[in-house]
PDB file of N, CA and C and ligand atoms in Angstrom:
ATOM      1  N   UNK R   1      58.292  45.985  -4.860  1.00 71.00           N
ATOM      2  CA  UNK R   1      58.831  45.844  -3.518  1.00 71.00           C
ATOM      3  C   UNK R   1      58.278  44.549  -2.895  1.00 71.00           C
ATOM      4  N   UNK R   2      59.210  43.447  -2.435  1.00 88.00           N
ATOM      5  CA  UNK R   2      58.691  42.654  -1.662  1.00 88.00           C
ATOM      6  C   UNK R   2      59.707  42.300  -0.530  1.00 88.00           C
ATOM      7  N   UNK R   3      58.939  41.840   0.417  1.00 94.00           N
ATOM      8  CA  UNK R   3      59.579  40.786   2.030  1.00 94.00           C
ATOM      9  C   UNK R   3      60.795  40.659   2.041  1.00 94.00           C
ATOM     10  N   UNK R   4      62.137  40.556   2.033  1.00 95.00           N
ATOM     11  CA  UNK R   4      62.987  40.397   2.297  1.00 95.00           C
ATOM     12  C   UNK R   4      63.314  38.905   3.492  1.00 95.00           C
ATOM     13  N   UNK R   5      63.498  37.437   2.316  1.00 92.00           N
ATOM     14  CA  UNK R   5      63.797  36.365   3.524  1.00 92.00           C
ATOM     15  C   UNK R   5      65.232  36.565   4.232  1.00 92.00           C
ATOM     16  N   UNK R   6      66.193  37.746   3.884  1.00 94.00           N
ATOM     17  CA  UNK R   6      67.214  38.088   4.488  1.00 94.00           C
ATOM     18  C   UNK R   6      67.011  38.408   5.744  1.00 94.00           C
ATOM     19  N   UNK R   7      66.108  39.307   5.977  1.00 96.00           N
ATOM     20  CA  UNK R   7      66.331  39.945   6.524  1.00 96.00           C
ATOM     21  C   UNK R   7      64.753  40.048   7.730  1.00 96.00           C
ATOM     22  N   UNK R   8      64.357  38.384   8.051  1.00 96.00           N
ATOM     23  CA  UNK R   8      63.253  37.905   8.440  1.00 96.00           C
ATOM     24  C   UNK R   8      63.439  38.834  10.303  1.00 96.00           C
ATOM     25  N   UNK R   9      62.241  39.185  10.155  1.00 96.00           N
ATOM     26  CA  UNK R   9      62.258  39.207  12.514  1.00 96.00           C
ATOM     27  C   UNK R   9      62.615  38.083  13.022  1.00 96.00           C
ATOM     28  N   UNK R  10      63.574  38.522  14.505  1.00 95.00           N
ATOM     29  CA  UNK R  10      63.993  37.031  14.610  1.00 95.00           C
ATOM     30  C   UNK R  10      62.662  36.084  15.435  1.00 95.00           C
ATOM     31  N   UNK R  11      61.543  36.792  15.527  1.00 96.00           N
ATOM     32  CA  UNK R  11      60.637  36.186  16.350  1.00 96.00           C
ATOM     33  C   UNK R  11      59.699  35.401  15.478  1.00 96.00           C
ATOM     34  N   UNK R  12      60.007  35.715  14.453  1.00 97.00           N
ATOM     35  CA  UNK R  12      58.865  34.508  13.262  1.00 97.00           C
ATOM     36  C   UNK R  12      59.300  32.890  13.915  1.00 97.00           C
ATOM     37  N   UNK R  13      57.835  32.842  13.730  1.00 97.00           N
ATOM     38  CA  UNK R  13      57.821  30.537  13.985  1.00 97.00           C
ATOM     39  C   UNK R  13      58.705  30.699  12.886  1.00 97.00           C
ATOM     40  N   UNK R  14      59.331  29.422  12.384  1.00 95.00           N
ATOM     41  CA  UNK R  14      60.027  29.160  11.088  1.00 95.00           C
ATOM     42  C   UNK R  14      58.622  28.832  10.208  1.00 95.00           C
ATOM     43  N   UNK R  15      58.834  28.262   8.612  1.00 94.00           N
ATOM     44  CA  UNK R  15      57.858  28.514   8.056  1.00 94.00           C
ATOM     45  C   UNK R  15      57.371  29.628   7.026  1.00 94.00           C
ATOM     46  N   UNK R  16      56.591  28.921   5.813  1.00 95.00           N
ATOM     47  CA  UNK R  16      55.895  29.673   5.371  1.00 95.00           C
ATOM     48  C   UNK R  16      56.398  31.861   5.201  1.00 95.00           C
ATOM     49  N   UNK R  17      55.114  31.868   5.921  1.00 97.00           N
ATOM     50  CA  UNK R  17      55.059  33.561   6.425  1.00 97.00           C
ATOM     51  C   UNK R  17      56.392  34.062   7.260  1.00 97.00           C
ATOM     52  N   UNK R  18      56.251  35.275   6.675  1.00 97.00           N
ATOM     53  CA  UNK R  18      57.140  36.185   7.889  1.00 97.00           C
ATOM     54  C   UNK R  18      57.139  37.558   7.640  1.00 97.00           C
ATOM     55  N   UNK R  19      57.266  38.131   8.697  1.00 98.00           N
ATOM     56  CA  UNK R  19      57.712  39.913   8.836  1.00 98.00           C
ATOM     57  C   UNK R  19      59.375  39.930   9.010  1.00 98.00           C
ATOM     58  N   UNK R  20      59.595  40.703   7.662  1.00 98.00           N
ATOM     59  CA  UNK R  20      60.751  41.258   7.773  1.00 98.00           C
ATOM     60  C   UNK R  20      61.024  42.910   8.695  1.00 98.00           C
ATOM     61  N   UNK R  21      62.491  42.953   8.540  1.00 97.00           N
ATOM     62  CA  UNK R  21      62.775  44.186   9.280  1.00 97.00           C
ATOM     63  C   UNK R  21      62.183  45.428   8.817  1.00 97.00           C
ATOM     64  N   UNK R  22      61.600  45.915   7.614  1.00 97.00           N
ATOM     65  CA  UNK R  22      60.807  46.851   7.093  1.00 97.00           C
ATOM     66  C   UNK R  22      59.631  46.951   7.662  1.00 97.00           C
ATOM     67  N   UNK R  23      59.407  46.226   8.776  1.00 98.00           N
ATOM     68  CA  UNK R  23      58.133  46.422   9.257  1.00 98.00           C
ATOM     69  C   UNK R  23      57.911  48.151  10.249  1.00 98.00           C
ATOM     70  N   UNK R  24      57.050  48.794  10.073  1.00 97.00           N
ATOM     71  CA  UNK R  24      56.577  49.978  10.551  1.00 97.00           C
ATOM     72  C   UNK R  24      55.653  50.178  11.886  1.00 97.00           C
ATOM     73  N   UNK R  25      55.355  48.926  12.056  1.00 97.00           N
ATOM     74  CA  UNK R  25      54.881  48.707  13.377  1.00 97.00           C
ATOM     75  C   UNK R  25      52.981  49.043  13.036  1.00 97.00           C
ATOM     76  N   UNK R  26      52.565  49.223  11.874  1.00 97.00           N
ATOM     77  CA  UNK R  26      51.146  49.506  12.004  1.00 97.00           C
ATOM     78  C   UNK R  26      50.036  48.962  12.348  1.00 97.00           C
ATOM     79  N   UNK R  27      50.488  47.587  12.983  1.00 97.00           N
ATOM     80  CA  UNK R  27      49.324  47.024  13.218  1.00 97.00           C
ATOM     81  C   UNK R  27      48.153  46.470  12.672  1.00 97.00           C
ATOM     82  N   UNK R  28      48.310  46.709  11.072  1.00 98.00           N
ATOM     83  CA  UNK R  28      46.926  46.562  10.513  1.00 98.00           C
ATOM     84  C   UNK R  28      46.731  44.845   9.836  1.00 98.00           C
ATOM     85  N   UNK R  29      48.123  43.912  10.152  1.00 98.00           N
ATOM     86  CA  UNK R  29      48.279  42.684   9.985  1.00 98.00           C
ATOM     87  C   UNK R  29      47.929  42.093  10.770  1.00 98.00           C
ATOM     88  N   UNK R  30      47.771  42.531  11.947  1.00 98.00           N
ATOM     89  CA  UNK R  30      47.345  41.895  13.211  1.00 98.00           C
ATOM     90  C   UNK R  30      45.908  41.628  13.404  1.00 98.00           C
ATOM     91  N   UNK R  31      45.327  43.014  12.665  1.00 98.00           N
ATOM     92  CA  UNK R  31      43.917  43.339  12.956  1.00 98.00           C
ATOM     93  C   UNK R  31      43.233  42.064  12.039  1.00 98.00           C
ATOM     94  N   UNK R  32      43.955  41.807  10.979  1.00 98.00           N
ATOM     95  CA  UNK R  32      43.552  40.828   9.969  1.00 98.00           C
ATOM     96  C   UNK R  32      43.234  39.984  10.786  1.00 98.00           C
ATOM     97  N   UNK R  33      45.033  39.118  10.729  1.00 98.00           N
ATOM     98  CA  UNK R  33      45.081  37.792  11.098  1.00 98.00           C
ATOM     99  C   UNK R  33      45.566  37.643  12.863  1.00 98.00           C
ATOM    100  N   UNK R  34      44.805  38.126  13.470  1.00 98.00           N
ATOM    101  CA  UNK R  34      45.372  37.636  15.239  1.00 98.00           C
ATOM    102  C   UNK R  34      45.672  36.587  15.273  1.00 98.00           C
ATOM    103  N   UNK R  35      45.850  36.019  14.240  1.00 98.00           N
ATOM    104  CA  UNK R  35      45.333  33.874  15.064  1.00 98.00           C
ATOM    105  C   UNK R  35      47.122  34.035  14.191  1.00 98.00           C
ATOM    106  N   UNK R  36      47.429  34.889  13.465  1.00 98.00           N
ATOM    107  CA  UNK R  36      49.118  34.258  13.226  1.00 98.00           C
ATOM    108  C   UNK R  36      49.648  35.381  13.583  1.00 98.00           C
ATOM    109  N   UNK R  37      49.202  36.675  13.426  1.00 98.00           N
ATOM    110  CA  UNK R  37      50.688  37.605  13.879  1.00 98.00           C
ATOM    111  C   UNK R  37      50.125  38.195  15.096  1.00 98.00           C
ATOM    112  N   UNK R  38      51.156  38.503  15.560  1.00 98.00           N
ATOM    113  CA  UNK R  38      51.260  39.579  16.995  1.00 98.00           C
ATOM    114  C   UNK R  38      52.378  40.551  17.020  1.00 98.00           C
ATOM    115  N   UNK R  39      51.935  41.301  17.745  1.00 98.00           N
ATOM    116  CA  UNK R  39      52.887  42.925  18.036  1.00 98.00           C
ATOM    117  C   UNK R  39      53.752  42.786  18.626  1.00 98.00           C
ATOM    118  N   UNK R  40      54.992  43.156  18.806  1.00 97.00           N
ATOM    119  CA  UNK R  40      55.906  43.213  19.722  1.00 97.00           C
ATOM    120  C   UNK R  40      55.747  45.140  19.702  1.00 97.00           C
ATOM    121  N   UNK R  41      54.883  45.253  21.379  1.00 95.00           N
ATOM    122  CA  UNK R  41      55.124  46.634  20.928  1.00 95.00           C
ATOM    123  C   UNK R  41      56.228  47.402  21.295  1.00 95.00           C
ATOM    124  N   UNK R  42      56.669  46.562  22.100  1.00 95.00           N
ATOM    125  CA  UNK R  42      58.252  47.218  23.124  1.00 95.00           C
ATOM    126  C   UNK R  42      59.017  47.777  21.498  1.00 95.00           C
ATOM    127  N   UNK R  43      59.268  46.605  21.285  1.00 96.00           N
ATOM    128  CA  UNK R  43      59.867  46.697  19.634  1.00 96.00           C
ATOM    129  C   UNK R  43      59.533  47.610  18.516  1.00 96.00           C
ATOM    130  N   UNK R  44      58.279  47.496  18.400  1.00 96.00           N
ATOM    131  CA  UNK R  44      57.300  48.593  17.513  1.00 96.00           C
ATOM    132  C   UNK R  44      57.348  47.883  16.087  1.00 96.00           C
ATOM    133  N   UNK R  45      57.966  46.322  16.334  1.00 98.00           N
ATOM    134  CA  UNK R  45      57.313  45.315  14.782  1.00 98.00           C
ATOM    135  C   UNK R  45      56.403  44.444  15.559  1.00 98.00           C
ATOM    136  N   UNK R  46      56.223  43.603  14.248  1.00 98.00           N
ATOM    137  CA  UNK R  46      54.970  42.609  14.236  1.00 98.00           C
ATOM    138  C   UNK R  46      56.051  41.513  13.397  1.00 98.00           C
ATOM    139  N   UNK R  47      54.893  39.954  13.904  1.00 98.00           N
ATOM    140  CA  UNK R  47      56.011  38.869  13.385  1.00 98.00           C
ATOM    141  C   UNK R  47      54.616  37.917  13.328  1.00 98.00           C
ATOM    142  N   UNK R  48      55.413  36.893  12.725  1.00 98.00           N
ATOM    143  CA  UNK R  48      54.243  35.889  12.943  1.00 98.00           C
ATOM    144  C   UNK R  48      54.694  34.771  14.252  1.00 98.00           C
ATOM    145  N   UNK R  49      53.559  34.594  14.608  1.00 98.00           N
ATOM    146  CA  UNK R  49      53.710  33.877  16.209  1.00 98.00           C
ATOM    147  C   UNK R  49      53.552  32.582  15.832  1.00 98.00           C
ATOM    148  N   UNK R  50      52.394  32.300  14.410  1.00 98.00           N
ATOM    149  CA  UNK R  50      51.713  31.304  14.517  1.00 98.00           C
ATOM    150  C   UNK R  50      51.791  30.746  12.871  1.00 98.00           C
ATOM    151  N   UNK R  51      52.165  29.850  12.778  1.00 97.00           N
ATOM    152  CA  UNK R  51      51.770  29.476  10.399  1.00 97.00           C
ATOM    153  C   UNK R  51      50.265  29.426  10.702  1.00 97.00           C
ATOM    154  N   UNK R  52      49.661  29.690   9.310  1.00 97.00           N
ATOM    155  CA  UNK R  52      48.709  29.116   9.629  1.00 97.00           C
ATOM    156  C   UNK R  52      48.325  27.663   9.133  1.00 97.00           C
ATOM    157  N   UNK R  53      47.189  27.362   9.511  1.00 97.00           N
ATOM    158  CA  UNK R  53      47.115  25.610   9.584  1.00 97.00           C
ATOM    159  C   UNK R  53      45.595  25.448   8.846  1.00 97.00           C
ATOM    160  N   UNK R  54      44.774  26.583   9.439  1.00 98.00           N
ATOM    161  CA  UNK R  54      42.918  26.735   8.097  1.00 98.00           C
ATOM    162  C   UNK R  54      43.500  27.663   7.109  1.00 98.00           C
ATOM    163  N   UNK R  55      41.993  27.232   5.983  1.00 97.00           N
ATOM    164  CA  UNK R  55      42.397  27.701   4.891  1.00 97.00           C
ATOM    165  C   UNK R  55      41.350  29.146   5.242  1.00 97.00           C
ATOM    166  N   UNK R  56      41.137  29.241   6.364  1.00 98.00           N
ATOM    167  CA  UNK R  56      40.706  30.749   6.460  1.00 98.00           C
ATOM    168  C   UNK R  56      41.771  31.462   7.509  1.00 98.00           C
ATOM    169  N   UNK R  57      42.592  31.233   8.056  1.00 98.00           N
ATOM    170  CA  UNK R  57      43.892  31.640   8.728  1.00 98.00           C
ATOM    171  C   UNK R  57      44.871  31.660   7.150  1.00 98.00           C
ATOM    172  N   UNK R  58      44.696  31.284   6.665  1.00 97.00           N
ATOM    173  CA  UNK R  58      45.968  31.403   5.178  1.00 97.00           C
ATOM    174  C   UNK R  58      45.460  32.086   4.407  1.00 97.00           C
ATOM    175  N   UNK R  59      43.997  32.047   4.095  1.00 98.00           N
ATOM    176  CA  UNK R  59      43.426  33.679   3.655  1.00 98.00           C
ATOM    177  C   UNK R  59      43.608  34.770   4.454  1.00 98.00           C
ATOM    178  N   UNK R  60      43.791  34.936   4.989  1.00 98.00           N
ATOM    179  CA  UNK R  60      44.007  36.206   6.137  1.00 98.00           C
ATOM    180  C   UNK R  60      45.148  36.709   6.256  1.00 98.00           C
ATOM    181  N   UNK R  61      46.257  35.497   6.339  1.00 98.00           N
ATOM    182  CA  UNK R  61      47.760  35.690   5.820  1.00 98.00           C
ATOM    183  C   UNK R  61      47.837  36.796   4.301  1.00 98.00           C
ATOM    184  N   UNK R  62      47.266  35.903   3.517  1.00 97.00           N
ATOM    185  CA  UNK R  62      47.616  36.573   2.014  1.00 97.00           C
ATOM    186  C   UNK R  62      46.694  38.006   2.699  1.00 97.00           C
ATOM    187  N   UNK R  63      45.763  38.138   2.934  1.00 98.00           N
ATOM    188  CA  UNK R  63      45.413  39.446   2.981  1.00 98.00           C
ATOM    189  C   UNK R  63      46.259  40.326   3.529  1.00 98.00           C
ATOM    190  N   UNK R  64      46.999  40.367   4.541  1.00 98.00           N
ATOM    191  CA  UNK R  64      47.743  40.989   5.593  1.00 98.00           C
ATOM    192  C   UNK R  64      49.004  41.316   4.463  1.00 98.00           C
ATOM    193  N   UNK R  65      49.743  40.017   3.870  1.00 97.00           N
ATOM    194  CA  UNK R  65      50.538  40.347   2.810  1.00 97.00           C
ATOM    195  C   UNK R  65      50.288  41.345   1.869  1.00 97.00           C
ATOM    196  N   UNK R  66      48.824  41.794   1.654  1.00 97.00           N
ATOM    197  CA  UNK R  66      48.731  41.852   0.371  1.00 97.00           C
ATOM    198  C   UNK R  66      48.352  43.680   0.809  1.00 97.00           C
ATOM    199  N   UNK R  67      47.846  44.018   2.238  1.00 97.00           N
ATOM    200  CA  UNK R  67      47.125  45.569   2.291  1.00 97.00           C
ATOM    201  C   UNK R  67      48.975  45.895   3.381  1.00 97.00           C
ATOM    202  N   UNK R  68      49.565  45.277   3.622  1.00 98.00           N
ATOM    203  CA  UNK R  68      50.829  45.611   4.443  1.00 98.00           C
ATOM    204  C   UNK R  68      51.220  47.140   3.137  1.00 98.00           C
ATOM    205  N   UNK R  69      51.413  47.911   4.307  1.00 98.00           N
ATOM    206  CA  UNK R  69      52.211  49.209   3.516  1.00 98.00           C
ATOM    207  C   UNK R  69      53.098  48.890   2.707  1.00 98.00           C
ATOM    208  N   UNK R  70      54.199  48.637   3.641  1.00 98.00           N
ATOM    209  CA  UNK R  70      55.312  48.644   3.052  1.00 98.00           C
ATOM    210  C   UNK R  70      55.971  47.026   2.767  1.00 98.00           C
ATOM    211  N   UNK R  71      54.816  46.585   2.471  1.00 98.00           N
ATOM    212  CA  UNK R  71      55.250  45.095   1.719  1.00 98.00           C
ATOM    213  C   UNK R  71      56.703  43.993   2.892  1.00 98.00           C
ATOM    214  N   UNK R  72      56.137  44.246   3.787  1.00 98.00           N
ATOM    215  CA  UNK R  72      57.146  43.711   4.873  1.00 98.00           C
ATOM    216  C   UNK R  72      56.752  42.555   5.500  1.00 98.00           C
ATOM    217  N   UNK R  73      55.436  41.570   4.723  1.00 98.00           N
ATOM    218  CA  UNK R  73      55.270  40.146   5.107  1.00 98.00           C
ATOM    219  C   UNK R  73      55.606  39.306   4.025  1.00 98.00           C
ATOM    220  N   UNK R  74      56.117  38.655   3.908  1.00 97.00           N
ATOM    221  CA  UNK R  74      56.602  37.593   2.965  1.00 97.00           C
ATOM    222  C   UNK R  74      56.248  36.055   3.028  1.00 97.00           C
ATOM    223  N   UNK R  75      56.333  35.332   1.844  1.00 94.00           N
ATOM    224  CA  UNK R  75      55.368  34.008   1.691  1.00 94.00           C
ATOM    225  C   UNK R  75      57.005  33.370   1.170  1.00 94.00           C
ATOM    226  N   UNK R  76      57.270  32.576   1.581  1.00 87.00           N
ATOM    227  CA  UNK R  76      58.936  31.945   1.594  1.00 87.00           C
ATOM    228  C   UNK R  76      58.551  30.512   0.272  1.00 87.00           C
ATOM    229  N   UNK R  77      57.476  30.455   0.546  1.00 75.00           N
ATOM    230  CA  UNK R  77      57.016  29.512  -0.443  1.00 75.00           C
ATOM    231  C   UNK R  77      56.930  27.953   0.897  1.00 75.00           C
ATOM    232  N   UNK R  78      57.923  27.853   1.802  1.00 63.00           N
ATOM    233  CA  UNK R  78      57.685  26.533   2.295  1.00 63.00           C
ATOM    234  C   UNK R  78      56.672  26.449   3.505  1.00 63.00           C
ATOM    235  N   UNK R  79      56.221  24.943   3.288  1.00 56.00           N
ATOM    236  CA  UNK R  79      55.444  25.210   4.095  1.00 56.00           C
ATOM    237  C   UNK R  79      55.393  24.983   5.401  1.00 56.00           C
TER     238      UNK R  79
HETATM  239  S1  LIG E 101      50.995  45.560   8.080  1.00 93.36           S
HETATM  240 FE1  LIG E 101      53.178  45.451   7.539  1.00 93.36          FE
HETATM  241  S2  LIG E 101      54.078  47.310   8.388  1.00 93.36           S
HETATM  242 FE2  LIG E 101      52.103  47.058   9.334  1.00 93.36          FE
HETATM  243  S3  LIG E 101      52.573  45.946  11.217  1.00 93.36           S
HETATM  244 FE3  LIG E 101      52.046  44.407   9.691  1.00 93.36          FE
HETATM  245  S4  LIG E 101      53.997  43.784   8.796  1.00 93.36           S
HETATM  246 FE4  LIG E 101      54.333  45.702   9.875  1.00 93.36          FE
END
């Protein structure tokens, strides 16, 4: 199972990362990386607000990618 670039939130920066529509709203990407994603809680997803730009904000990315439940952050490859 992976990210879906079809089917990206429309609130992602362009770029890199993103939360697709499979997102579950858990929050636990956020807890990672605050410095790139944020909650929309009205919504009950998460998106990325921010690419990241350190190579400890892009570790944090892959982490968030990597413990996400339901595999709903995706790496597009560009940067
Ligand atoms: S970890 Fe995955 S399911 Fe949970 S809020 Fe983040 S993108 Fe959504």
């Amino acid at each position: 199972m992976s990210a879906n670039r079809m089917q990206k939130i429309m609130e992602n920066v362009p770029g890199k990362y993103y939360v697709d529509e499979s997102c579950i709203g858990c929050s636990i990407c956020v807890e990672l990386a605050p410095d790139n994603l944020r909650s929309n809680l009205e919504e009950g997803y998460e998106y990325v607000f921010k690419q990241p730009v350190t190579e400890s904000e892009g570790n944090r990315c892959i982490e968030a990618m990597e413990i996400c439940p339901v595999s709903a952050i995706g790496d597009d490859g560009i940067e």
